[in-house]
Amino acid sequence: MRGWLLGGYIGLMGCLGGPVMALELSAVGSSAAAPLYSKWAASIQKNGGHTLKFDPAGSAKGIESAKGGKVDFGATDALPPAAELTKAGVIAFPTALTAVVPVVNLPGVKPGQIKLNGEVLAKIFSGKIVEWADPAILALNENEKVPSRPIKLVVRADGSGSTFVLTEYLSRMSADWKGNFGAGFSVKWPSWAVQVKGTAGVAASVKATEGAIGYVDFGAVVESGLVDVRLVNAAGKAAKASVSSITDAVLSSAWQTKGDFDELLINRQGNNAWPIVTGTFVLVPKVLDKARGDVLAEFFVRGFMNGDAAVSSASFVKLPDQVKGKATGALSQLRDKSGNPFNMSFF
């Protein structure tokens, strides 16, 4: 048994129960995370005949549904405050790492070629910079040929964790953005911005629109072949979103040291750190039906123990082992209606 998981098992290794009829788990939320949970579901389907029905309706819907007890779990790319979740009787933990990445469609521009910083990005998304040949952009890209094109904004129309994380970053980088737009799962974008639903919608719209800039999760950059930008990080370095730069952002965080998943992984220190990192999270009602809770626990334990290949193939970044241990500890807080923990021994 792996050391990182042992702490989550203490007190939970009771006798195995009898066979459980195949169940269909229900979930809703992050469109970006849908492929990951689909891959993890293959494991429980193989081992017990259980299945997962996942509605990729966006992070805001995932949070709302989990808090209302309407699904077995909600999926989100940004967490509400811990006090809010406690009041709603919900526990939360990450399952993988990802990042929010600005992507562009400019003729002749290759991935990672264009460099931006937080202040300039805020001006672009607020509509204050409307041309790619704006002096502020050219000053950051003195050795690059930036095409002269009107900027066309592509943003999310639905309540999105990616929007929350991006706008939180922009609020930290720009007082003007914070005062006029703020951070949230939805914000009031400039009226001329193209608003689409889902990660796939943003990716498709950016690819189809010359001069476009949008924002997607790291996985969409990889899977859709999008042209990403570099961003100046807290160390003053132009970072590129990658497995290593995303991982670097979490290594010195409270996720690793305390299991405090409330901490936002934005503009973390480190020469290589990508400045807009987040987890993809699940929210689970703390009290569950016995049979469903056992299946749900199995789903996530199998995912943590054997799911790293699925995490990578879904273009997410695996949690460091110590963070997996903290997440498993959160999962161990689930109880059935008699106050008993769920079985977490499947191997």
CSV table of C-alpha atoms in Angstrom, one decimal:
chain,number,residue,atom,x,y,z
A,1,MET,CA,0.0,0.0,0.0
A,2,ARG,CA,1.4,3.4,-0.9
A,3,GLY,CA,2.6,5.5,1.9
A,4,TRP,CA,0.7,8.6,0.8
A,5,LEU,CA,-2.6,6.8,1.0
A,6,LEU,CA,-2.1,5.0,4.3
A,7,GLY,CA,-3.1,8.0,6.4
A,8,GLY,CA,-6.4,8.1,4.7
A,9,TYR,CA,-7.0,4.4,5.4
A,10,ILE,CA,-6.5,4.5,9.2
A,11,GLY,CA,-9.7,3.4,10.9
A,12,LEU,CA,-11.3,2.6,7.6
A,13,MET,CA,-10.1,-0.9,6.9
A,14,GLY,CA,-13.1,-2.7,8.3
A,15,CYS,CA,-14.5,-5.9,7.0
A,16,LEU,CA,-15.6,-5.9,3.4
A,17,GLY,CA,-19.3,-6.0,3.0
A,18,GLY,CA,-21.3,-8.3,0.7
A,19,PRO,CA,-21.7,-7.7,-3.0
A,20,VAL,CA,-23.3,-4.5,-4.0
A,21,MET,CA,-25.7,-4.2,-7.0
A,22,ALA,CA,-24.4,-2.1,-9.9
A,23,LEU,CA,-25.1,1.6,-9.4
A,24,GLU,CA,-25.0,4.6,-11.7
A,25,LEU,CA,-23.3,7.5,-10.0
A,26,SER,CA,-24.5,11.0,-11.1
A,27,ALA,CA,-22.3,14.0,-11.4
A,28,VAL,CA,-22.4,17.5,-13.0
A,29,GLY,CA,-19.9,20.3,-13.4
A,30,SER,CA,-16.6,21.2,-15.0
A,31,SER,CA,-16.7,20.6,-18.8
A,32,ALA,CA,-12.9,20.5,-18.8
A,33,ALA,CA,-12.8,17.6,-16.2
A,34,ALA,CA,-15.5,15.5,-18.0
A,35,PRO,CA,-12.9,13.4,-19.9
A,36,LEU,CA,-10.9,12.6,-16.8
A,37,TYR,CA,-13.9,11.3,-14.8
A,38,SER,CA,-15.1,9.3,-17.9
A,39,LYS,CA,-11.7,7.5,-17.9
A,40,TRP,CA,-11.8,6.9,-14.1
A,41,ALA,CA,-15.3,5.5,-14.5
A,42,ALA,CA,-14.0,2.7,-16.7
A,43,SER,CA,-12.2,1.3,-13.6
A,44,ILE,CA,-15.3,1.0,-11.4
A,45,GLN,CA,-17.4,-0.3,-14.3
A,46,LYS,CA,-14.8,-3.0,-14.9
A,47,ASN,CA,-14.6,-4.0,-11.2
A,48,GLY,CA,-18.3,-3.7,-10.1
A,49,GLY,CA,-20.4,-2.9,-13.1
A,50,HIS,CA,-21.0,0.6,-11.8
A,51,THR,CA,-21.3,3.5,-14.2
A,52,LEU,CA,-21.1,7.3,-14.1
A,53,LYS,CA,-23.4,9.7,-15.8
A,54,PHE,CA,-21.6,13.1,-16.0
A,55,ASP,CA,-23.3,16.3,-17.2
A,56,PRO,CA,-20.6,18.9,-18.3
A,57,ALA,CA,-22.7,21.9,-17.4
A,58,GLY,CA,-19.9,24.0,-16.0
A,59,SER,CA,-18.4,24.5,-12.5
A,60,ALA,CA,-21.1,26.8,-11.2
A,61,LYS,CA,-23.7,24.2,-11.9
A,62,GLY,CA,-21.5,21.5,-10.2
A,63,ILE,CA,-21.2,23.6,-7.0
A,64,GLU,CA,-25.0,24.3,-7.0
A,65,SER,CA,-26.0,20.7,-7.5
A,66,ALA,CA,-23.6,19.3,-4.9
A,67,LYS,CA,-24.7,21.8,-2.3
A,68,GLY,CA,-28.3,20.9,-3.0
A,69,GLY,CA,-27.7,17.2,-2.7
A,70,LYS,CA,-28.9,16.7,-6.3
A,71,VAL,CA,-25.9,14.6,-7.4
A,72,ASP,CA,-23.4,12.1,-6.0
A,73,PHE,CA,-20.7,14.7,-6.7
A,74,GLY,CA,-20.2,18.1,-8.3
A,75,ALA,CA,-17.1,19.0,-10.3
A,76,THR,CA,-15.5,22.4,-10.3
A,77,ASP,CA,-12.3,24.1,-11.3
A,78,ALA,CA,-12.6,26.7,-8.5
A,79,LEU,CA,-13.7,26.2,-4.9
A,80,PRO,CA,-16.2,28.2,-2.8
A,81,PRO,CA,-14.9,29.3,0.6
A,82,ALA,CA,-14.5,26.4,3.2
A,83,ALA,CA,-17.1,28.0,5.5
A,84,GLU,CA,-19.7,28.0,2.7
A,85,LEU,CA,-19.1,24.3,2.0
A,86,THR,CA,-19.2,23.4,5.7
A,87,LYS,CA,-22.5,25.1,6.1
A,88,ALA,CA,-23.8,23.2,3.1
A,89,GLY,CA,-22.6,19.9,4.5
A,90,VAL,CA,-20.2,19.3,1.6
A,91,ILE,CA,-16.6,18.2,1.5
A,92,ALA,CA,-14.2,19.1,-1.3
A,93,PHE,CA,-10.8,17.9,-2.5
A,94,PRO,CA,-8.8,18.1,-5.7
A,95,THR,CA,-8.4,15.2,-8.2
A,96,ALA,CA,-5.8,16.7,-10.5
A,97,LEU,CA,-4.0,19.9,-11.4
A,98,THR,CA,-4.7,22.1,-14.4
A,99,ALA,CA,-4.2,25.8,-15.4
A,100,VAL,CA,-6.0,28.6,-17.2
A,101,VAL,CA,-4.1,29.5,-20.3
A,102,PRO,CA,-4.7,32.4,-22.7
A,103,VAL,CA,-4.7,31.2,-26.3
A,104,VAL,CA,-4.6,33.3,-29.6
A,105,ASN,CA,-5.2,33.0,-33.3
A,106,LEU,CA,-2.7,35.2,-35.1
A,107,PRO,CA,-1.2,34.5,-38.5
A,108,GLY,CA,2.4,33.3,-38.3
A,109,VAL,CA,2.4,33.1,-34.5
A,110,LYS,CA,3.5,29.8,-33.0
A,111,PRO,CA,2.8,28.4,-29.5
A,112,GLY,CA,4.6,30.3,-26.8
A,113,GLN,CA,5.8,33.0,-29.1
A,114,ILE,CA,3.8,35.9,-27.8
A,115,LYS,CA,4.6,37.2,-24.2
A,116,LEU,CA,2.0,39.0,-22.1
A,117,ASN,CA,1.8,40.1,-18.4
A,118,GLY,CA,-1.1,40.4,-16.1
A,119,GLU,CA,-1.6,44.1,-16.5
A,120,VAL,CA,-1.7,43.9,-20.3
A,121,LEU,CA,-3.9,40.8,-20.2
A,122,ALA,CA,-6.4,42.7,-18.0
A,123,LYS,CA,-6.5,45.6,-20.5
A,124,ILE,CA,-7.1,43.2,-23.3
A,125,PHE,CA,-10.0,41.4,-21.6
A,126,SER,CA,-11.5,44.7,-20.4
A,127,GLY,CA,-11.5,46.1,-24.0
A,128,LYS,CA,-8.9,48.8,-23.2
A,129,ILE,CA,-6.4,47.3,-25.7
A,130,VAL,CA,-8.1,46.5,-28.9
A,131,GLU,CA,-5.2,46.0,-31.4
A,132,TRP,CA,-2.5,43.4,-31.4
A,133,ALA,CA,0.0,46.1,-32.5
A,134,ASP,CA,-0.7,48.1,-29.3
A,135,PRO,CA,2.5,49.7,-27.9
A,136,ALA,CA,2.1,47.8,-24.6
A,137,ILE,CA,2.0,44.5,-26.4
A,138,LEU,CA,4.9,45.4,-28.7
A,139,ALA,CA,7.0,46.5,-25.7
A,140,LEU,CA,6.8,43.1,-24.3
A,141,ASN,CA,7.6,41.4,-27.6
A,142,GLU,CA,10.5,43.6,-28.9
A,143,ASN,CA,12.1,40.6,-30.8
A,144,GLU,CA,8.9,39.2,-32.2
A,145,LYS,CA,6.8,40.2,-35.1
A,146,VAL,CA,3.3,40.8,-33.8
A,147,PRO,CA,0.7,40.9,-36.6
A,148,SER,CA,-1.4,44.1,-36.8
A,149,ARG,CA,-4.9,42.8,-36.3
A,150,PRO,CA,-8.0,43.9,-34.3
A,151,ILE,CA,-8.3,41.9,-31.1
A,152,LYS,CA,-11.4,39.7,-30.9
A,153,LEU,CA,-12.3,38.5,-27.4
A,154,VAL,CA,-13.7,34.9,-26.9
A,155,VAL,CA,-15.1,34.3,-23.4
A,156,ARG,CA,-17.3,31.9,-21.5
A,157,ALA,CA,-21.0,32.5,-21.4
A,158,ASP,CA,-21.7,29.9,-18.7
A,159,GLY,CA,-20.7,29.9,-15.1
A,160,SER,CA,-17.1,28.7,-15.3
A,161,GLY,CA,-14.3,27.8,-13.0
A,162,SER,CA,-11.9,28.9,-15.6
A,163,THR,CA,-13.5,32.3,-15.6
A,164,PHE,CA,-13.3,32.5,-11.8
A,165,VAL,CA,-9.6,31.6,-11.8
A,166,LEU,CA,-8.7,34.0,-14.7
A,167,THR,CA,-10.6,36.9,-13.2
A,168,GLU,CA,-9.1,36.3,-9.8
A,169,TYR,CA,-5.7,36.5,-11.4
A,170,LEU,CA,-6.6,39.7,-13.3
A,171,SER,CA,-8.0,41.2,-10.1
A,172,ARG,CA,-4.6,40.6,-8.4
A,173,MET,CA,-2.7,42.0,-11.4
A,174,SER,CA,-4.8,45.1,-12.1
A,175,ALA,CA,-6.6,47.4,-9.6
A,176,ASP,CA,-8.6,48.7,-12.5
A,177,TRP,CA,-9.9,45.2,-13.4
A,178,LYS,CA,-10.7,44.5,-9.7
A,179,GLY,CA,-12.7,47.7,-9.4
A,180,ASN,CA,-14.6,47.4,-12.7
A,181,PHE,CA,-15.0,43.6,-13.2
A,182,GLY,CA,-13.9,41.7,-10.1
A,183,ALA,CA,-13.7,37.9,-9.9
A,184,GLY,CA,-16.4,35.4,-10.4
A,185,PHE,CA,-17.7,32.4,-12.2
A,186,SER,CA,-19.4,34.9,-14.5
A,187,VAL,CA,-18.5,38.6,-15.1
A,188,LYS,CA,-19.9,41.4,-17.3
A,189,TRP,CA,-17.7,41.2,-20.3
A,190,PRO,CA,-17.3,44.0,-22.9
A,191,SER,CA,-20.4,44.0,-25.0
A,192,TRP,CA,-18.6,43.1,-28.2
A,193,ALA,CA,-17.0,39.9,-26.8
A,194,VAL,CA,-18.0,36.6,-28.3
A,195,GLN,CA,-19.6,34.5,-25.5
A,196,VAL,CA,-19.7,30.8,-25.9
A,197,LYS,CA,-20.4,27.8,-23.7
A,198,GLY,CA,-17.9,25.3,-22.5
A,199,THR,CA,-14.2,24.8,-22.9
A,200,ALA,CA,-14.8,23.2,-26.3
A,201,GLY,CA,-16.8,26.2,-27.4
A,202,VAL,CA,-13.9,28.6,-26.6
A,203,ALA,CA,-11.4,26.4,-28.3
A,204,ALA,CA,-13.4,26.1,-31.5
A,205,SER,CA,-14.2,29.8,-31.6
A,206,VAL,CA,-10.6,30.9,-31.1
A,207,LYS,CA,-9.4,28.5,-33.8
A,208,ALA,CA,-12.0,29.8,-36.2
A,209,THR,CA,-11.4,33.5,-35.6
A,210,GLU,CA,-8.3,35.3,-36.8
A,211,GLY,CA,-7.2,37.9,-34.2
A,212,ALA,CA,-8.9,36.1,-31.4
A,213,ILE,CA,-7.8,35.6,-27.8
A,214,GLY,CA,-9.6,33.4,-25.3
A,215,TYR,CA,-8.8,31.3,-22.3
A,216,VAL,CA,-9.0,27.5,-21.8
A,217,ASP,CA,-7.7,24.9,-19.4
A,218,PHE,CA,-4.3,23.4,-20.0
A,219,GLY,CA,-5.8,20.2,-21.4
A,220,ALA,CA,-7.6,22.0,-24.2
A,221,VAL,CA,-4.4,23.7,-25.3
A,222,VAL,CA,-2.8,20.3,-25.7
A,223,GLU,CA,-5.8,18.4,-27.2
A,224,SER,CA,-7.0,21.1,-29.5
A,225,GLY,CA,-3.6,22.3,-30.8
A,226,LEU,CA,-4.1,25.9,-29.7
A,227,VAL,CA,-1.5,28.6,-29.7
A,228,ASP,CA,-0.8,29.6,-26.1
A,229,VAL,CA,1.0,32.7,-24.9
A,230,ARG,CA,3.7,33.0,-22.2
A,231,LEU,CA,2.9,35.0,-19.1
A,232,VAL,CA,5.3,36.9,-16.9
A,233,ASN,CA,5.2,35.3,-13.5
A,234,ALA,CA,5.9,36.5,-9.9
A,235,ALA,CA,9.6,36.0,-10.4
A,236,GLY,CA,9.5,38.2,-13.5
A,237,LYS,CA,10.1,35.3,-15.9
A,238,ALA,CA,8.1,34.6,-19.0
A,239,ALA,CA,6.7,31.2,-18.2
A,240,LYS,CA,5.0,28.7,-20.5
A,241,ALA,CA,2.2,26.4,-19.3
A,242,SER,CA,3.6,22.9,-18.9
A,243,VAL,CA,3.4,19.9,-16.6
A,244,SER,CA,6.5,21.2,-14.7
A,245,SER,CA,5.4,24.8,-14.5
A,246,ILE,CA,2.0,23.8,-13.2
A,247,THR,CA,3.5,21.4,-10.7
A,248,ASP,CA,5.9,24.0,-9.4
A,249,ALA,CA,3.0,26.3,-8.4
A,250,VAL,CA,1.7,23.7,-5.9
A,251,LEU,CA,4.9,22.4,-4.3
A,252,SER,CA,5.3,25.2,-1.8
A,253,SER,CA,1.6,25.8,-1.2
A,254,ALA,CA,-0.7,25.0,1.7
A,255,TRP,CA,-2.1,22.2,-0.4
A,256,GLN,CA,1.1,20.3,0.1
A,257,THR,CA,1.8,21.3,3.7
A,258,LYS,CA,-1.6,21.5,5.3
A,259,GLY,CA,-4.2,20.1,2.9
A,260,ASP,CA,-5.7,23.6,2.7
A,261,PHE,CA,-7.3,23.5,-0.7
A,262,ASP,CA,-8.8,26.9,-0.2
A,263,GLU,CA,-5.5,28.5,-1.1
A,264,LEU,CA,-5.5,29.8,-4.7
A,265,LEU,CA,-2.5,28.8,-6.7
A,266,ILE,CA,-2.2,32.2,-8.4
A,267,ASN,CA,1.0,34.0,-9.1
A,268,ARG,CA,3.0,31.6,-6.9
A,269,GLN,CA,6.8,32.2,-6.4
A,270,GLY,CA,9.2,30.2,-8.5
A,271,ASN,CA,11.2,30.9,-11.6
A,272,ASN,CA,9.3,28.3,-13.6
A,273,ALA,CA,5.9,28.6,-12.0
A,274,TRP,CA,2.9,29.2,-14.3
A,275,PRO,CA,0.9,32.1,-12.7
A,276,ILE,CA,-2.7,30.8,-13.2
A,277,VAL,CA,-2.9,27.3,-11.7
A,278,THR,CA,-5.8,25.6,-10.2
A,279,GLY,CA,-7.1,22.1,-9.3
A,280,THR,CA,-10.0,20.4,-10.7
A,281,PHE,CA,-12.1,19.5,-7.6
A,282,VAL,CA,-15.0,17.4,-6.5
A,283,LEU,CA,-17.7,18.4,-4.0
A,284,VAL,CA,-19.5,15.5,-2.2
A,285,PRO,CA,-22.3,15.6,0.3
A,286,LYS,CA,-20.8,14.6,3.6
A,287,VAL,CA,-23.6,12.2,4.4
A,288,LEU,CA,-24.5,9.6,1.8
A,289,ASP,CA,-26.5,6.4,1.4
A,290,LYS,CA,-24.4,3.4,2.4
A,291,ALA,CA,-24.3,1.7,-1.0
A,292,ARG,CA,-23.7,4.8,-3.0
A,293,GLY,CA,-21.1,6.0,-0.6
A,294,ASP,CA,-19.1,2.8,-0.9
A,295,VAL,CA,-19.2,3.0,-4.7
A,296,LEU,CA,-18.2,6.7,-4.6
A,297,ALA,CA,-15.3,6.0,-2.3
A,298,GLU,CA,-14.1,3.2,-4.6
A,299,PHE,CA,-14.4,5.5,-7.6
A,300,PHE,CA,-12.0,8.1,-6.1
A,301,VAL,CA,-9.6,5.7,-4.3
A,302,ARG,CA,-9.1,3.7,-7.6
A,303,GLY,CA,-8.6,7.0,-9.3
A,304,PHE,CA,-5.9,8.2,-6.9
A,305,MET,CA,-4.1,4.8,-6.8
A,306,ASN,CA,-4.3,3.8,-10.5
A,307,GLY,CA,-5.6,6.8,-12.3
A,308,ASP,CA,-2.4,8.8,-13.1
A,309,ALA,CA,-2.3,7.5,-16.7
A,310,ALA,CA,-5.9,8.7,-17.2
A,311,VAL,CA,-4.9,12.1,-15.7
A,312,SER,CA,-2.1,12.5,-18.2
A,313,SER,CA,-4.1,11.1,-21.2
A,314,ALA,CA,-6.9,13.6,-20.3
A,315,SER,CA,-4.2,16.3,-20.4
A,316,PHE,CA,-4.3,17.2,-16.7
A,317,VAL,CA,-1.4,17.1,-14.3
A,318,LYS,CA,-1.2,14.5,-11.6
A,319,LEU,CA,-1.3,15.6,-8.0
A,320,PRO,CA,2.0,15.3,-6.1
A,321,ASP,CA,1.8,12.2,-3.8
A,322,GLN,CA,1.7,14.3,-0.6
A,323,VAL,CA,-1.3,16.2,-2.0
A,324,LYS,CA,-3.0,12.9,-2.9
A,325,GLY,CA,-2.7,11.9,0.7
A,326,LYS,CA,-4.3,15.1,1.9
A,327,ALA,CA,-7.1,14.6,-0.6
A,328,THR,CA,-7.7,11.0,0.5
A,329,GLY,CA,-7.9,12.3,4.1
A,330,ALA,CA,-10.7,14.6,3.0
A,331,LEU,CA,-12.5,11.7,1.3
A,332,SER,CA,-12.3,9.7,4.5
A,333,GLN,CA,-14.6,12.3,6.2
A,334,LEU,CA,-17.6,10.9,4.3
A,335,ARG,CA,-20.1,9.1,6.5
A,336,ASP,CA,-23.3,7.0,5.9
A,337,LYS,CA,-26.5,7.9,7.6
A,338,SER,CA,-25.5,6.0,10.7
A,339,GLY,CA,-22.3,7.9,11.1
A,340,ASN,CA,-20.0,5.2,9.8
A,341,PRO,CA,-17.2,5.7,7.3
A,342,PHE,CA,-17.2,4.0,4.0
A,343,ASN,CA,-15.1,1.1,2.9
A,344,MET,CA,-11.9,2.3,1.2
A,345,SER,CA,-10.1,-1.0,0.7
A,346,PHE,CA,-10.4,-2.4,-2.8
A,347,PHE,CA,-7.0,-4.0,-3.5
